[in-house]
CSV table of C-alpha atoms in Angstrom, one decimal:
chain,number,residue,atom,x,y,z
A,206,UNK,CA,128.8,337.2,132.0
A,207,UNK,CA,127.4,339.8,133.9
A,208,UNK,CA,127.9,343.4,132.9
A,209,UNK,CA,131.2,344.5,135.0
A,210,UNK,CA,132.7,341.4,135.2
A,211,UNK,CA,135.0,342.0,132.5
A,212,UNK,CA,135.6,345.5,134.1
A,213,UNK,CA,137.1,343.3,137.2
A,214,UNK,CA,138.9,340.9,135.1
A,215,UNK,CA,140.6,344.1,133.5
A,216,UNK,CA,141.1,345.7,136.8
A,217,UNK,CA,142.4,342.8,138.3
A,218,UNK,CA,145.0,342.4,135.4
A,219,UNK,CA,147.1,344.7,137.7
A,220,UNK,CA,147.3,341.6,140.2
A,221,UNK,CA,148.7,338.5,137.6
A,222,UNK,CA,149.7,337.0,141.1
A,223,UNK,CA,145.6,335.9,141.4
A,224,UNK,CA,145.0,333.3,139.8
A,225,UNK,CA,141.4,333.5,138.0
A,226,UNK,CA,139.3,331.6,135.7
A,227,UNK,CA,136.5,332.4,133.6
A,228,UNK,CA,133.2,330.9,132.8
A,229,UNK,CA,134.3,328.0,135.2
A,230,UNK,CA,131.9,325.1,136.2
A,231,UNK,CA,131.6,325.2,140.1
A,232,UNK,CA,130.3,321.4,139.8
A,233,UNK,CA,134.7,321.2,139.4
A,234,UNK,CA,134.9,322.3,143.2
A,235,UNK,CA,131.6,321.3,145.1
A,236,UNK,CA,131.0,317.8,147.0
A,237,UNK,CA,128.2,317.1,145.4
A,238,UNK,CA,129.7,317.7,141.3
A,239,UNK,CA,127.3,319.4,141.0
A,240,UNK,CA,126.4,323.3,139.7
A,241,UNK,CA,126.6,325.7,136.7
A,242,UNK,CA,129.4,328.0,135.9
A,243,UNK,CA,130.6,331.3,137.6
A,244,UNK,CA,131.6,334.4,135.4
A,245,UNK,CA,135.0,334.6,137.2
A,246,UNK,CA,136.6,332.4,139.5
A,247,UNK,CA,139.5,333.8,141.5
A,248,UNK,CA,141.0,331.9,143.9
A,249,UNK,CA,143.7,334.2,146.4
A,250,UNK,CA,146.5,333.0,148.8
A,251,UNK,CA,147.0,335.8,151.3
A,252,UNK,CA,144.8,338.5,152.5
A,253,UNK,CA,146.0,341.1,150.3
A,254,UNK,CA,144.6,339.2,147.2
A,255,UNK,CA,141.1,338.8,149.3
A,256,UNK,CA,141.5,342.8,149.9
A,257,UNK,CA,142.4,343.8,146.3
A,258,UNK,CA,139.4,341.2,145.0
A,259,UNK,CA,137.2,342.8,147.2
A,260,UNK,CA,137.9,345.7,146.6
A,261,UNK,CA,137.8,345.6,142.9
A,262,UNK,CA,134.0,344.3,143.2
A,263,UNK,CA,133.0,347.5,144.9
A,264,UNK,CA,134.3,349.3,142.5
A,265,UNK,CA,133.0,347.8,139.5
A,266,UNK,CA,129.5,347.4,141.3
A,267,UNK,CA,129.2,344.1,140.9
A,268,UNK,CA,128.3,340.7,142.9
A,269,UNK,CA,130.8,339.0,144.9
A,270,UNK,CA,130.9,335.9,147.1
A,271,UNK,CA,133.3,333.5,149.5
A,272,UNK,CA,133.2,329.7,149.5
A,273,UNK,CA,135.7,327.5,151.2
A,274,UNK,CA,135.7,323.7,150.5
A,275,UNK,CA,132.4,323.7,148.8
A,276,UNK,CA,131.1,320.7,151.0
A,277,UNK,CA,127.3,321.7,152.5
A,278,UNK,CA,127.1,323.5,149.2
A,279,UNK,CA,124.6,323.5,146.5
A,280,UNK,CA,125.2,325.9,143.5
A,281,UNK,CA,122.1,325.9,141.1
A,282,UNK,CA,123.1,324.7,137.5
A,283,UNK,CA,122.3,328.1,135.9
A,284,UNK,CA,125.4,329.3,137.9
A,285,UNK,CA,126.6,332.5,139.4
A,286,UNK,CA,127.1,336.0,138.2
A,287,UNK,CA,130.0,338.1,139.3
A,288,UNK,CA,132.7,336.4,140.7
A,289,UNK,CA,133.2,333.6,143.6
A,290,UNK,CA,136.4,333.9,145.7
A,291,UNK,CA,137.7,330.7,146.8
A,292,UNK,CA,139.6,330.0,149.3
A,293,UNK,CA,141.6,326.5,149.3
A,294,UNK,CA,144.9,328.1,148.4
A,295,UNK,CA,144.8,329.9,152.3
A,296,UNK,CA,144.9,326.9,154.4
A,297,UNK,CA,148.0,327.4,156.8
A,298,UNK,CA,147.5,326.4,160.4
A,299,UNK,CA,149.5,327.0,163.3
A,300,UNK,CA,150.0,326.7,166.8
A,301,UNK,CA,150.9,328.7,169.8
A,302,UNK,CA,150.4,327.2,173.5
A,303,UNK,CA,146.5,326.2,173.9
A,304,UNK,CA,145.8,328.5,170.1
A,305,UNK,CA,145.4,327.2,166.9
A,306,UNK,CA,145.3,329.9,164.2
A,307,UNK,CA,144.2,328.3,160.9
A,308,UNK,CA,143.2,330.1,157.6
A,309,UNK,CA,139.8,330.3,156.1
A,310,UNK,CA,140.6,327.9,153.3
A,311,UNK,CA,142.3,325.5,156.0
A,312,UNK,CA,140.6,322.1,156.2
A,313,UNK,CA,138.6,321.8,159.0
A,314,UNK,CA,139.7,318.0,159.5
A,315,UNK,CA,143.3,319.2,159.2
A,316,UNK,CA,143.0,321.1,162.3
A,317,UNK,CA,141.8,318.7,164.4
A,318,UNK,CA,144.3,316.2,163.2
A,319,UNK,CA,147.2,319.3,164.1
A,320,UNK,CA,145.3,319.5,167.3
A,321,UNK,CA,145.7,315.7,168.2
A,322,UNK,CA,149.5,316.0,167.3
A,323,UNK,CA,150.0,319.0,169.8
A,324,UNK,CA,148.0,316.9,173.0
A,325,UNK,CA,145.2,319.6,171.9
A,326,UNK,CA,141.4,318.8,173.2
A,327,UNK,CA,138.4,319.8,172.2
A,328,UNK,CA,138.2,319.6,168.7
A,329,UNK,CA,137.6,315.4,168.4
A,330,UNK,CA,133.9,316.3,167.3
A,331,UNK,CA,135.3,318.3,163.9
A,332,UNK,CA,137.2,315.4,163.3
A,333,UNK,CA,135.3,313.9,159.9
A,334,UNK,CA,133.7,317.2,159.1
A,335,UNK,CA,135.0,317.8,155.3
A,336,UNK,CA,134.4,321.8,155.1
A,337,UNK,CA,136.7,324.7,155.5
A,338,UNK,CA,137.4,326.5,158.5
A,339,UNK,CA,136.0,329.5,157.2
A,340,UNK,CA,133.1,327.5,156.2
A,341,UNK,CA,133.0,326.3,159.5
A,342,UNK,CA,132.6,329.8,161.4
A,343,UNK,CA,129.9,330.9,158.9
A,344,UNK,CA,127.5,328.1,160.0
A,345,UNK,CA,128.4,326.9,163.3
A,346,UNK,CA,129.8,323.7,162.1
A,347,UNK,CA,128.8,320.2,164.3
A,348,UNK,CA,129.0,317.0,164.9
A,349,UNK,CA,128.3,314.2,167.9
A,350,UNK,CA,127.3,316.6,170.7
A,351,UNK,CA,130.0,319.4,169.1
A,352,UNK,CA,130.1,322.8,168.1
A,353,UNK,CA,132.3,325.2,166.7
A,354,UNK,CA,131.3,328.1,169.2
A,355,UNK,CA,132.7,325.4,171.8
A,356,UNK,CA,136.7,326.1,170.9
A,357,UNK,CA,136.3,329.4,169.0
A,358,UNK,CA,138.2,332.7,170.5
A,359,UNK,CA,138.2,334.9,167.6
A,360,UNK,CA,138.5,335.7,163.9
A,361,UNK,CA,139.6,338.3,161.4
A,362,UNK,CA,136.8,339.6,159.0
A,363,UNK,CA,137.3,341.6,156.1
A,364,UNK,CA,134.9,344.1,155.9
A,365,UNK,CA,133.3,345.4,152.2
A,366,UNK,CA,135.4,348.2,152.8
A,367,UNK,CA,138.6,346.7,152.6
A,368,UNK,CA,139.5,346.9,156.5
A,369,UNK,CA,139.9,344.4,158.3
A,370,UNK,CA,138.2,343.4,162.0
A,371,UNK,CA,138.9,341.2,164.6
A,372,UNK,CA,136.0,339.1,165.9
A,373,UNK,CA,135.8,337.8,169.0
A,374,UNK,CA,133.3,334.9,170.2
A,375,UNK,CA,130.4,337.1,171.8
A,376,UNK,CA,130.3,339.2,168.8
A,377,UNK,CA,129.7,335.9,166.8
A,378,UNK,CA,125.9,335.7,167.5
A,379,UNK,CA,126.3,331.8,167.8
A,380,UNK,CA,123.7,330.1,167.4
A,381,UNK,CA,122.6,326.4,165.9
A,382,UNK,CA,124.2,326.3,162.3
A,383,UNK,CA,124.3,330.6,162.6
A,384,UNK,CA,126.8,332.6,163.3
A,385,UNK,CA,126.9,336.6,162.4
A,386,UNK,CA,129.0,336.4,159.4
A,387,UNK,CA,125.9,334.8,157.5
A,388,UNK,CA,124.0,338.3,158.2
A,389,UNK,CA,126.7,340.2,157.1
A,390,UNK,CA,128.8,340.9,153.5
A,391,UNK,CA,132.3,340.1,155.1
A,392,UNK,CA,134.8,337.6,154.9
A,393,UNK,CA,136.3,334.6,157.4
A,394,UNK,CA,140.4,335.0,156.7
A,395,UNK,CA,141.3,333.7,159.7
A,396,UNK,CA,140.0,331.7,163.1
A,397,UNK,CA,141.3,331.1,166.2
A,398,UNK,CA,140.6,328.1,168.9
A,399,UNK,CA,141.4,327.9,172.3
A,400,UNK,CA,141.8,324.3,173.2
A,401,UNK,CA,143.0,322.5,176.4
A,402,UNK,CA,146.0,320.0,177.3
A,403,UNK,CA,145.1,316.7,176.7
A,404,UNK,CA,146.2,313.2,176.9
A,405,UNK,CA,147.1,311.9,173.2
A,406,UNK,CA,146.1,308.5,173.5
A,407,UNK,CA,142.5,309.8,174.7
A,408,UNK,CA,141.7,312.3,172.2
A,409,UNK,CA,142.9,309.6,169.5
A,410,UNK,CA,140.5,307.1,170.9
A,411,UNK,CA,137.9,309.8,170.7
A,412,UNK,CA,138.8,310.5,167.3
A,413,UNK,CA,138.9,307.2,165.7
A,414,UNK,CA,135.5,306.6,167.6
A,415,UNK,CA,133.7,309.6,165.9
A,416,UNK,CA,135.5,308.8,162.4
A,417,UNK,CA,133.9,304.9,162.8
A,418,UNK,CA,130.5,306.0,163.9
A,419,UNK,CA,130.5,308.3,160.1
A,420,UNK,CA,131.8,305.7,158.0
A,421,UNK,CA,129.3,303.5,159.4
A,422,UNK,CA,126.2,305.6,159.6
A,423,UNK,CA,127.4,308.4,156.5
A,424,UNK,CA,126.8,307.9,152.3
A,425,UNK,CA,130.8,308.4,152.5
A,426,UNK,CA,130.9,306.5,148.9
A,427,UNK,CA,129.2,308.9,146.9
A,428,UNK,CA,129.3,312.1,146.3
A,429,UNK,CA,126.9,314.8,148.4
A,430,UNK,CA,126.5,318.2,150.5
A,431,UNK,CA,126.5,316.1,153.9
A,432,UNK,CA,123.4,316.6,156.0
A,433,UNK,CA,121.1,318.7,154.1
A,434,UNK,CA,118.4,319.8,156.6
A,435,UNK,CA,118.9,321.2,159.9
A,436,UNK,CA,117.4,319.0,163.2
A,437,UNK,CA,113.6,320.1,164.0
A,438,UNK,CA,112.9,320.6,167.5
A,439,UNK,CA,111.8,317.2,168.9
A,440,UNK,CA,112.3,315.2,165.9
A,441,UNK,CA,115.3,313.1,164.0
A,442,UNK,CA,115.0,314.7,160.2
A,443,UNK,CA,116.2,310.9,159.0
A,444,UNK,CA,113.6,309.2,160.8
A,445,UNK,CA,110.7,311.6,159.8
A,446,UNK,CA,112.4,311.1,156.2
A,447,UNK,CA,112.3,307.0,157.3
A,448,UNK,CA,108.6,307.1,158.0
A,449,UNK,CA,107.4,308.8,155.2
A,450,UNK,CA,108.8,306.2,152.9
A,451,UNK,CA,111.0,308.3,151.3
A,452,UNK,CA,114.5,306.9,152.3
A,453,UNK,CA,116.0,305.0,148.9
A,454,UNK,CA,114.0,307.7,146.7
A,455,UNK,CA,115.5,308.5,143.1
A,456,UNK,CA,114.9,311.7,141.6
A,457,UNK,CA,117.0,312.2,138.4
A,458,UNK,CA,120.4,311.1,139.3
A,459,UNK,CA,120.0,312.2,142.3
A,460,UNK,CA,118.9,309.8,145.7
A,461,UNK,CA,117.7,309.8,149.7
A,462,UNK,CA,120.9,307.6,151.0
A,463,UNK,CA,119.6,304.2,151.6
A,464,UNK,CA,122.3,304.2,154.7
A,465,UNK,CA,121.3,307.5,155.8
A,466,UNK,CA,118.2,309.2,154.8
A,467,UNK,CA,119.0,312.9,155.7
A,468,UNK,CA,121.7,312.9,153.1
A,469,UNK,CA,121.2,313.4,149.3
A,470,UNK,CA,123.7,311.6,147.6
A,471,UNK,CA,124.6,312.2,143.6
A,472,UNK,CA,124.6,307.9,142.0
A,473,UNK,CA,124.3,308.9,138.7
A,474,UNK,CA,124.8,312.3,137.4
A,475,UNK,CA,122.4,314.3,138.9
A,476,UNK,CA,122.0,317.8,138.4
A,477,UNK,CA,121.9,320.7,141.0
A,478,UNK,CA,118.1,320.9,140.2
A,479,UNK,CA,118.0,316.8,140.5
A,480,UNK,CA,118.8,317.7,144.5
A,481,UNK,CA,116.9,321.0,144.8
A,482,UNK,CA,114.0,319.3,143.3
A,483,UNK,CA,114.1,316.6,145.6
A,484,UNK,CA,114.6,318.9,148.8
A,485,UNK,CA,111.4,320.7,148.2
A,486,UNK,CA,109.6,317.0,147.8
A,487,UNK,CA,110.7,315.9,151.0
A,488,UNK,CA,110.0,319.2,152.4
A,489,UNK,CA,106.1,319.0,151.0
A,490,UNK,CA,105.5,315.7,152.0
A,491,UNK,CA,106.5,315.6,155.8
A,492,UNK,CA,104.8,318.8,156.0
A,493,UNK,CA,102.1,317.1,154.7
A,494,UNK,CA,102.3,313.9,156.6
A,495,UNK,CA,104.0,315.2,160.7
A,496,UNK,CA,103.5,318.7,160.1
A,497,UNK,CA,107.2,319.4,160.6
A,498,UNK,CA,108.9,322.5,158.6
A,499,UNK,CA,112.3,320.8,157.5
A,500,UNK,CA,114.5,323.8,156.9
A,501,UNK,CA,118.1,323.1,154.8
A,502,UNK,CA,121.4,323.4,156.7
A,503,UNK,CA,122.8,323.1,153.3
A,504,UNK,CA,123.4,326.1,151.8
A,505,UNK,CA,121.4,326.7,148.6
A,506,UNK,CA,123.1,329.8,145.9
A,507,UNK,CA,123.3,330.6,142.4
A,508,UNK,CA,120.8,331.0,139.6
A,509,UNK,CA,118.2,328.6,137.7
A,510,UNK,CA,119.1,327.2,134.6
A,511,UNK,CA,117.3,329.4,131.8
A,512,UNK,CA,115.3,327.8,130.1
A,513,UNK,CA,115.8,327.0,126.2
A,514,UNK,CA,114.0,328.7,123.2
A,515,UNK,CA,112.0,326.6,121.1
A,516,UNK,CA,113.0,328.3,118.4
């Protein structure tokens, strides 16, 4: 545990309303069950509990990060220092006219589903994405032509400080898979969308066509961080992948989908480093063969395992 963690487990003793673990396995939480354990888990319901966590961090000097549903997520199987705030326990969503409000911890796949029932378009692209909303602002979540900068109006952010902002989409600095919250040490609470009326039957047509074409195309059966390398300019990253004779690859327990070959999917056991591993081998070899820089979309965290004495 790292030095002033236990300082925040003590201070945070004045909040029994949080519920926190210690030394707890993030491979418990992420889609890929995978990663190493975090010194202190805490997992608030409101945005007090995000304020007082935060704000108990500062204090004690030490690190502190967000995750929502853990789904383009790797953690590294040496785990994480300080404590991770999680967010699943803050998922309400409501709506208001053309709004949707929905909480960082809100599924994103929920909201779109909440959107169909209110005649709501122009959220049908979200529909199979399995990551939070909060998530979802910090990378410019996607899908089929969609992105999230397409419905968002604004958000509130918790600053280090403990105050708390309102974000609206041109502060955002939107941009493929970016978004400003990824330069910054704040936090997604919240998220607004501003949709349009719709016809039902439509946008469930839409829907149901988007969730076909990803259970046919998508490794839905196993466990994995969804599509782990962003799209280089002028190329498909699962057809370079495809040419280089890479799709089907095993590495530990770890594999390049044989239905899909930009996604790394966990068949039997595999480790965080099992994945890492094989990101930096594809990485090297269609450098090596097209001269293409595949950079992740997945985001990569946490520490290396240490290694064991021989003694």
């Amino acid at each position: 545990m790292c030095k002033g963690a236990e300082d925040v487990y003590q201070i945070l003793e004045k909040y029994p309303e949080i519920k926190i673990l210690k030394n707890e396995p993030l491979a418990n939480y992420t889609f890929t069950k995978t990663g190493g354990p975090v010194d202190l888990l805490a997992f608030p319901k409101n945005n007090q509990e995000v304020q007082n966590l935060v704000t108990a961090c500062q204090q004690a000097n030490i690190p502190w990060l967000v995750l929502g549903n853990a789904s383009n997520l790797i953690v590294r199987d040496g785990g994480i220092r300080g404590v991770v705030i999680i967010l699943t326990e803050m998922k309400e969503i409501s709506v208001s006219g053309e709004m949707i409000t929905a909480q960082a911890g809100a599924k994103l796949i929920d909201t779109t589903y909440l959107a169909l029932e209110n005649n709501l378009s122009g959220f049908e692209f979200a529909c199979g994405i399995p990551g939070s909303v909060g998530g979802a602002v910090f990378m410019n979540a996607g899908a089929y032509d969609g992105q999230l900068q397409d419905v968002f109006y604004d958000a509130e952010i918790l600053l280090p400080n403990g105050s708390i902002e309102t974000w609206t989409a041109s502060q955002m600095d939107f941009a493929y898979r970016h978004s400003k919250v990824q330069e910054n040490p704040v936090v997604v609470l919240s998220a607004r969308f501003k949709l349009a009326k719709g016809d039902y039957a439509l946008i469930q047509k839409r829907m149901e066509e988007l969730t076909e074409l990803r259970q046919l195309k998508q490794p839905l059966e196993y466990p994995s961080c969804g599509s782990v390398f962003k799209r280089p300019v002028g190329h498909f990253t699962g057809k370079l992948i495809q040419d280089a004779g890479l799709q089907g690859l095993i590495w530990g327990g770890a594999q390049i989908s044989k239905k899909h070959a930009g996604f790394i999917v966990n068949i039997n056991q595999a480790t965080a480093t099992d994945y890492t591993e094989l990101i930096a081998h594809i990485q090297s070899v269609i450098k090596e063969k097209f001269d293409v820089d595949l950079e992740t979309e997945v985001r990569i965290i946490g520490e290396e395992p240490k290694e064991e004495s021989e003694n």
